[in-house]
Amino acid sequence: RHKGHSAPSRAYARVAHGERVRNAHERKRWATERKLNRNSWKIGKTFAASQAKLWTTRKWARLQEYRRGRAERSRKLQEARRKTGEGRRLRVEKAEKDKDSKNDKISRFREAKRTQHEKAAQYAEHQRNVREKQRNKVRQDEVRWSNSHHHKAGMHEQQLRLAESHRKDAEKARDVALGQLERRDKA
């Protein structure tokens, strides 16, 4: 219980009292609502249930009828087949078809397996080639590098060869020029 007569505590008491009153009202209202709701729910429920029951019974009746009719029809059909010996022929045909399809499946599976192996082999081969190429490239690079370091002024063999050919060309040109001069002198 809240004791105390200071202004704040009185205010608190007032508020608390108001709350209590309000809550009591709410509780009563909720109670009546609950009662009403409960009943309305029951009413709706019973109506729905009765409807459903009606509907399901109708449905079952329809289903039964349909089943009965189907049974009749299939019986008649079977009898007709038995008379003509159709049934056995159909059965044999079906068995053959099934066997064929099974064999077909098996062969398809085997084929798939074989192609799979082939593909795997091809891929392995390809990988080997790639690796080999890579190795060769590395080797070439190494050779080139060592050459460039061994030559004077860091020239590659190619550059040296180029220089050589240039020298030869120059010599030839000089020879030609000299020959022309000599000829002129003779003339």
PDB file of C-alpha atoms in Angstrom:
ATOM      1  CA  ARG A   1       0.000   0.000   0.000  1.00  0.00           C
ATOM      2  CA  HIS A   2       1.214   3.508  -0.810  1.00  0.00           C
ATOM      3  CA  LYS A   3       1.535   5.740   2.267  1.00  0.00           C
ATOM      4  CA  GLY A   4       2.479   9.365   2.330  1.00  0.00           C
ATOM      5  CA  HIS A   5       0.733  12.710   2.024  1.00  0.00           C
ATOM      6  CA  SER A   6       3.285  14.815   0.162  1.00  0.00           C
ATOM      7  CA  ALA A   7       2.054  16.337  -3.100  1.00  0.00           C
ATOM      8  CA  PRO A   8       3.997  13.990  -5.412  1.00  0.00           C
ATOM      9  CA  SER A   9       2.878  10.889  -3.590  1.00  0.00           C
ATOM     10  CA  ARG A  10      -0.741  12.076  -3.638  1.00  0.00           C
ATOM     11  CA  ALA A  11      -0.462  12.617  -7.380  1.00  0.00           C
ATOM     12  CA  TYR A  12       0.895   9.119  -7.734  1.00  0.00           C
ATOM     13  CA  ALA A  13      -1.960   7.732  -5.664  1.00  0.00           C
ATOM     14  CA  ARG A  14      -4.487   9.624  -7.781  1.00  0.00           C
ATOM     15  CA  VAL A  15      -3.018   8.255 -10.990  1.00  0.00           C
ATOM     16  CA  ALA A  16      -2.844   4.769  -9.573  1.00  0.00           C
ATOM     17  CA  HIS A  17      -6.472   4.968  -8.490  1.00  0.00           C
ATOM     18  CA  GLY A  18      -7.522   6.151 -11.932  1.00  0.00           C
ATOM     19  CA  GLU A  19      -5.619   3.276 -13.468  1.00  0.00           C
ATOM     20  CA  ARG A  20      -7.332   0.797 -11.187  1.00  0.00           C
ATOM     21  CA  VAL A  21     -10.785   2.086 -12.029  1.00  0.00           C
ATOM     22  CA  ARG A  22     -10.021   2.144 -15.713  1.00  0.00           C
ATOM     23  CA  ASN A  23      -8.619  -1.353 -15.571  1.00  0.00           C
ATOM     24  CA  ALA A  24     -11.715  -2.653 -13.830  1.00  0.00           C
ATOM     25  CA  HIS A  25     -13.881  -1.173 -16.580  1.00  0.00           C
ATOM     26  CA  GLU A  26     -11.656  -2.661 -19.250  1.00  0.00           C
ATOM     27  CA  ARG A  27     -11.787  -6.071 -17.645  1.00  0.00           C
ATOM     28  CA  LYS A  28     -15.562  -6.022 -17.575  1.00  0.00           C
ATOM     29  CA  ARG A  29     -15.739  -4.904 -21.186  1.00  0.00           C
ATOM     30  CA  TRP A  30     -13.285  -7.589 -22.254  1.00  0.00           C
ATOM     31  CA  ALA A  31     -15.285 -10.199 -20.419  1.00  0.00           C
ATOM     32  CA  THR A  32     -18.501  -9.335 -22.240  1.00  0.00           C
ATOM     33  CA  GLU A  33     -16.653  -9.151 -25.553  1.00  0.00           C
ATOM     34  CA  ARG A  34     -15.111 -12.529 -24.933  1.00  0.00           C
ATOM     35  CA  LYS A  35     -18.489 -14.012 -24.215  1.00  0.00           C
ATOM     36  CA  LEU A  36     -19.966 -12.561 -27.383  1.00  0.00           C
ATOM     37  CA  ASN A  37     -16.998 -13.568 -29.463  1.00  0.00           C
ATOM     38  CA  ARG A  38     -17.072 -17.047 -28.112  1.00  0.00           C
ATOM     39  CA  ASN A  39     -20.668 -17.496 -29.091  1.00  0.00           C
ATOM     40  CA  SER A  40     -20.295 -15.893 -32.502  1.00  0.00           C
ATOM     41  CA  TRP A  41     -17.332 -18.139 -33.189  1.00  0.00           C
ATOM     42  CA  LYS A  42     -19.398 -21.134 -32.197  1.00  0.00           C
ATOM     43  CA  ILE A  43     -22.246 -20.086 -34.455  1.00  0.00           C
ATOM     44  CA  GLY A  44     -19.934 -19.602 -37.414  1.00  0.00           C
ATOM     45  CA  LYS A  45     -18.195 -22.832 -36.631  1.00  0.00           C
ATOM     46  CA  THR A  46     -21.288 -24.957 -36.478  1.00  0.00           C
ATOM     47  CA  PHE A  47     -22.653 -23.473 -39.684  1.00  0.00           C
ATOM     48  CA  ALA A  48     -19.364 -24.061 -41.512  1.00  0.00           C
ATOM     49  CA  ALA A  49     -19.159 -27.574 -40.135  1.00  0.00           C
ATOM     50  CA  SER A  50     -22.652 -28.468 -41.229  1.00  0.00           C
ATOM     51  CA  GLN A  51     -21.966 -27.050 -44.690  1.00  0.00           C
ATOM     52  CA  ALA A  52     -18.702 -28.958 -44.927  1.00  0.00           C
ATOM     53  CA  LYS A  53     -20.394 -32.126 -43.841  1.00  0.00           C
ATOM     54  CA  LEU A  54     -23.049 -31.713 -46.473  1.00  0.00           C
ATOM     55  CA  TRP A  55     -20.471 -30.967 -49.111  1.00  0.00           C
ATOM     56  CA  THR A  56     -18.215 -33.883 -48.176  1.00  0.00           C
ATOM     57  CA  THR A  57     -21.088 -36.330 -48.143  1.00  0.00           C
ATOM     58  CA  ARG A  58     -22.087 -35.106 -51.583  1.00  0.00           C
ATOM     59  CA  LYS A  59     -18.508 -35.369 -52.758  1.00  0.00           C
ATOM     60  CA  TRP A  60     -18.136 -38.902 -51.456  1.00  0.00           C
ATOM     61  CA  ALA A  61     -21.395 -39.922 -53.057  1.00  0.00           C
ATOM     62  CA  ARG A  62     -20.217 -38.525 -56.372  1.00  0.00           C
ATOM     63  CA  LEU A  63     -16.880 -40.277 -56.008  1.00  0.00           C
ATOM     64  CA  GLN A  64     -18.507 -43.587 -55.177  1.00  0.00           C
ATOM     65  CA  GLU A  65     -20.719 -43.268 -58.211  1.00  0.00           C
ATOM     66  CA  TYR A  66     -17.784 -42.499 -60.435  1.00  0.00           C
ATOM     67  CA  ARG A  67     -15.798 -45.408 -59.043  1.00  0.00           C
ATOM     68  CA  ARG A  68     -18.635 -47.776 -59.516  1.00  0.00           C
ATOM     69  CA  GLY A  69     -19.057 -46.650 -63.091  1.00  0.00           C
ATOM     70  CA  ARG A  70     -15.353 -46.984 -63.762  1.00  0.00           C
ATOM     71  CA  ALA A  71     -15.256 -50.484 -62.326  1.00  0.00           C
ATOM     72  CA  GLU A  72     -18.150 -51.451 -64.546  1.00  0.00           C
ATOM     73  CA  ARG A  73     -16.520 -50.021 -67.631  1.00  0.00           C
ATOM     74  CA  SER A  74     -13.157 -51.687 -66.963  1.00  0.00           C
ATOM     75  CA  ARG A  75     -14.879 -55.031 -66.306  1.00  0.00           C
ATOM     76  CA  LYS A  76     -16.706 -54.841 -69.614  1.00  0.00           C
ATOM     77  CA  LEU A  77     -13.525 -53.889 -71.411  1.00  0.00           C
ATOM     78  CA  GLN A  78     -11.631 -56.795 -69.885  1.00  0.00           C
ATOM     79  CA  GLU A  79     -14.325 -59.229 -70.893  1.00  0.00           C
ATOM     80  CA  ALA A  80     -14.246 -57.963 -74.457  1.00  0.00           C
ATOM     81  CA  ARG A  81     -10.473 -58.311 -74.510  1.00  0.00           C
ATOM     82  CA  ARG A  82     -10.596 -61.812 -73.134  1.00  0.00           C
ATOM     83  CA  LYS A  83     -12.981 -62.775 -75.911  1.00  0.00           C
ATOM     84  CA  THR A  84     -10.693 -61.448 -78.634  1.00  0.00           C
ATOM     85  CA  GLY A  85      -7.410 -62.517 -76.952  1.00  0.00           C
ATOM     86  CA  GLU A  86      -6.280 -58.897 -77.053  1.00  0.00           C
ATOM     87  CA  GLY A  87      -5.062 -58.852 -73.451  1.00  0.00           C
ATOM     88  CA  ARG A  88      -2.210 -61.307 -73.953  1.00  0.00           C
ATOM     89  CA  ARG A  89      -1.024 -59.554 -77.095  1.00  0.00           C
ATOM     90  CA  LEU A  90      -0.951 -56.227 -75.283  1.00  0.00           C
ATOM     91  CA  ARG A  91       0.926 -57.751 -72.350  1.00  0.00           C
ATOM     92  CA  VAL A  92       3.549 -59.291 -74.624  1.00  0.00           C
ATOM     93  CA  GLU A  93       3.971 -56.035 -76.518  1.00  0.00           C
ATOM     94  CA  LYS A  94       4.406 -54.111 -73.289  1.00  0.00           C
ATOM     95  CA  ALA A  95       7.007 -56.576 -72.008  1.00  0.00           C
ATOM     96  CA  GLU A  96       8.983 -56.295 -75.240  1.00  0.00           C
ATOM     97  CA  LYS A  97       8.802 -52.526 -75.159  1.00  0.00           C
ATOM     98  CA  ASP A  98       9.991 -52.444 -71.556  1.00  0.00           C
ATOM     99  CA  LYS A  99      12.882 -54.744 -72.368  1.00  0.00           C
ATOM    100  CA  ASP A 100      13.883 -52.595 -75.332  1.00  0.00           C
ATOM    101  CA  SER A 101      13.761 -49.431 -73.306  1.00  0.00           C
ATOM    102  CA  LYS A 102      15.835 -51.053 -70.573  1.00  0.00           C
ATOM    103  CA  ASN A 103      18.475 -52.227 -73.054  1.00  0.00           C
ATOM    104  CA  ASP A 104      18.443 -48.811 -74.643  1.00  0.00           C
ATOM    105  CA  LYS A 105      19.033 -47.210 -71.256  1.00  0.00           C
ATOM    106  CA  ILE A 106      21.915 -49.558 -70.525  1.00  0.00           C
ATOM    107  CA  SER A 107      23.583 -48.910 -73.879  1.00  0.00           C
ATOM    108  CA  ARG A 108      23.106 -45.167 -73.462  1.00  0.00           C
ATOM    109  CA  PHE A 109      24.704 -45.352 -70.026  1.00  0.00           C
ATOM    110  CA  ARG A 110      27.665 -47.330 -71.364  1.00  0.00           C
ATOM    111  CA  GLU A 111      28.122 -44.883 -74.217  1.00  0.00           C
ATOM    112  CA  ALA A 112      28.095 -41.975 -71.786  1.00  0.00           C
ATOM    113  CA  LYS A 113      30.707 -43.710 -69.644  1.00  0.00           C
ATOM    114  CA  ARG A 114      32.946 -44.343 -72.647  1.00  0.00           C
ATOM    115  CA  THR A 115      32.753 -40.758 -73.884  1.00  0.00           C
ATOM    116  CA  GLN A 116      33.465 -39.591 -70.358  1.00  0.00           C
ATOM    117  CA  HIS A 117      36.656 -41.659 -70.238  1.00  0.00           C
ATOM    118  CA  GLU A 118      37.679 -40.418 -73.676  1.00  0.00           C
ATOM    119  CA  LYS A 119      37.125 -36.827 -72.689  1.00  0.00           C
ATOM    120  CA  ALA A 120      39.138 -37.319 -69.533  1.00  0.00           C
ATOM    121  CA  ALA A 121      42.007 -38.820 -71.538  1.00  0.00           C
ATOM    122  CA  GLN A 122      41.893 -35.942 -74.037  1.00  0.00           C
ATOM    123  CA  TYR A 123      41.959 -33.413 -71.238  1.00  0.00           C
ATOM    124  CA  ALA A 124      44.918 -35.113 -69.585  1.00  0.00           C
ATOM    125  CA  GLU A 125      46.769 -35.073 -72.917  1.00  0.00           C
ATOM    126  CA  HIS A 126      45.982 -31.397 -73.358  1.00  0.00           C
ATOM    127  CA  GLN A 127      47.263 -30.627 -69.869  1.00  0.00           C
ATOM    128  CA  ARG A 128      50.479 -32.517 -70.608  1.00  0.00           C
ATOM    129  CA  ASN A 129      51.011 -30.501 -73.794  1.00  0.00           C
ATOM    130  CA  VAL A 130      50.384 -27.244 -72.011  1.00  0.00           C
ATOM    131  CA  ARG A 131      52.855 -28.153 -69.299  1.00  0.00           C
ATOM    132  CA  GLU A 132      55.449 -29.175 -71.870  1.00  0.00           C
ATOM    133  CA  LYS A 133      55.029 -25.859 -73.715  1.00  0.00           C
ATOM    134  CA  GLN A 134      55.405 -23.990 -70.480  1.00  0.00           C
ATOM    135  CA  ARG A 135      58.592 -25.858 -69.654  1.00  0.00           C
ATOM    136  CA  ASN A 136      60.077 -25.174 -73.100  1.00  0.00           C
ATOM    137  CA  LYS A 137      59.243 -21.512 -72.822  1.00  0.00           C
ATOM    138  CA  VAL A 138      60.971 -21.297 -69.476  1.00  0.00           C
ATOM    139  CA  ARG A 139      63.977 -23.066 -70.921  1.00  0.00           C
ATOM    140  CA  GLN A 140      64.142 -20.680 -73.893  1.00  0.00           C
ATOM    141  CA  ASP A 141      63.920 -17.716 -71.579  1.00  0.00           C
ATOM    142  CA  GLU A 142      66.752 -19.103 -69.511  1.00  0.00           C
ATOM    143  CA  VAL A 143      68.917 -19.603 -72.594  1.00  0.00           C
ATOM    144  CA  ARG A 144      68.174 -16.129 -73.827  1.00  0.00           C
ATOM    145  CA  TRP A 145      68.943 -14.628 -70.469  1.00  0.00           C
ATOM    146  CA  SER A 146      72.258 -16.429 -70.129  1.00  0.00           C
ATOM    147  CA  ASN A 147      73.230 -15.476 -73.702  1.00  0.00           C
ATOM    148  CA  SER A 148      72.453 -11.845 -73.121  1.00  0.00           C
ATOM    149  CA  HIS A 149      74.617 -11.920 -70.035  1.00  0.00           C
ATOM    150  CA  HIS A 150      77.523 -13.687 -71.690  1.00  0.00           C
ATOM    151  CA  HIS A 151      77.773 -11.391 -74.703  1.00  0.00           C
ATOM    152  CA  LYS A 152      79.683  -8.192 -74.616  1.00  0.00           C
ATOM    153  CA  ALA A 153      77.506  -5.140 -74.099  1.00  0.00           C
ATOM    154  CA  GLY A 154      74.611  -7.494 -73.306  1.00  0.00           C
ATOM    155  CA  MET A 155      73.720  -8.188 -76.960  1.00  0.00           C
ATOM    156  CA  HIS A 156      71.522 -11.127 -77.939  1.00  0.00           C
ATOM    157  CA  GLU A 157      72.707 -13.553 -80.605  1.00  0.00           C
ATOM    158  CA  GLN A 158      70.124 -12.073 -82.912  1.00  0.00           C
ATOM    159  CA  GLN A 159      71.552  -8.574 -82.562  1.00  0.00           C
ATOM    160  CA  LEU A 160      75.057  -9.915 -83.125  1.00  0.00           C
ATOM    161  CA  ARG A 161      73.941 -11.660 -86.287  1.00  0.00           C
ATOM    162  CA  LEU A 162      72.287  -8.482 -87.462  1.00  0.00           C
ATOM    163  CA  ALA A 163      75.495  -6.526 -86.868  1.00  0.00           C
ATOM    164  CA  GLU A 164      77.441  -9.198 -88.800  1.00  0.00           C
ATOM    165  CA  SER A 165      75.109  -9.005 -91.799  1.00  0.00           C
ATOM    166  CA  HIS A 166      75.313  -5.216 -91.752  1.00  0.00           C
ATOM    167  CA  ARG A 167      79.103  -5.456 -91.846  1.00  0.00           C
ATOM    168  CA  LYS A 168      78.982  -7.860 -94.781  1.00  0.00           C
ATOM    169  CA  ASP A 169      76.578  -5.604 -96.661  1.00  0.00           C
ATOM    170  CA  ALA A 170      78.831  -2.653 -96.116  1.00  0.00           C
ATOM    171  CA  GLU A 171      81.846  -4.625 -97.412  1.00  0.00           C
ATOM    172  CA  LYS A 172      79.950  -5.689-100.509  1.00  0.00           C
ATOM    173  CA  ALA A 173      78.879  -2.116-101.197  1.00  0.00           C
ATOM    174  CA  ARG A 174      82.473  -0.968-100.801  1.00  0.00           C
ATOM    175  CA  ASP A 175      83.721  -3.672-103.165  1.00  0.00           C
ATOM    176  CA  VAL A 176      81.163  -2.687-105.751  1.00  0.00           C
ATOM    177  CA  ALA A 177      82.082   0.956-105.483  1.00  0.00           C
ATOM    178  CA  LEU A 178      85.804   0.116-105.789  1.00  0.00           C
ATOM    179  CA  GLY A 179      85.144  -2.029-108.850  1.00  0.00           C
ATOM    180  CA  GLN A 180      83.304   0.804-110.508  1.00  0.00           C
ATOM    181  CA  LEU A 181      86.143   3.167-109.759  1.00  0.00           C
ATOM    182  CA  GLU A 182      88.697   0.748-111.145  1.00  0.00           C
ATOM    183  CA  ARG A 183      86.687   0.367-114.301  1.00  0.00           C
ATOM    184  CA  ARG A 184      86.463   4.100-114.673  1.00  0.00           C
ATOM    185  CA  ASP A 185      90.212   4.414-114.180  1.00  0.00           C
ATOM    186  CA  LYS A 186      90.857   1.814-116.881  1.00  0.00           C
ATOM    187  CA  ALA A 187      88.540   3.612-119.277  1.00  0.00           C
TER     188      ALA A 187
END
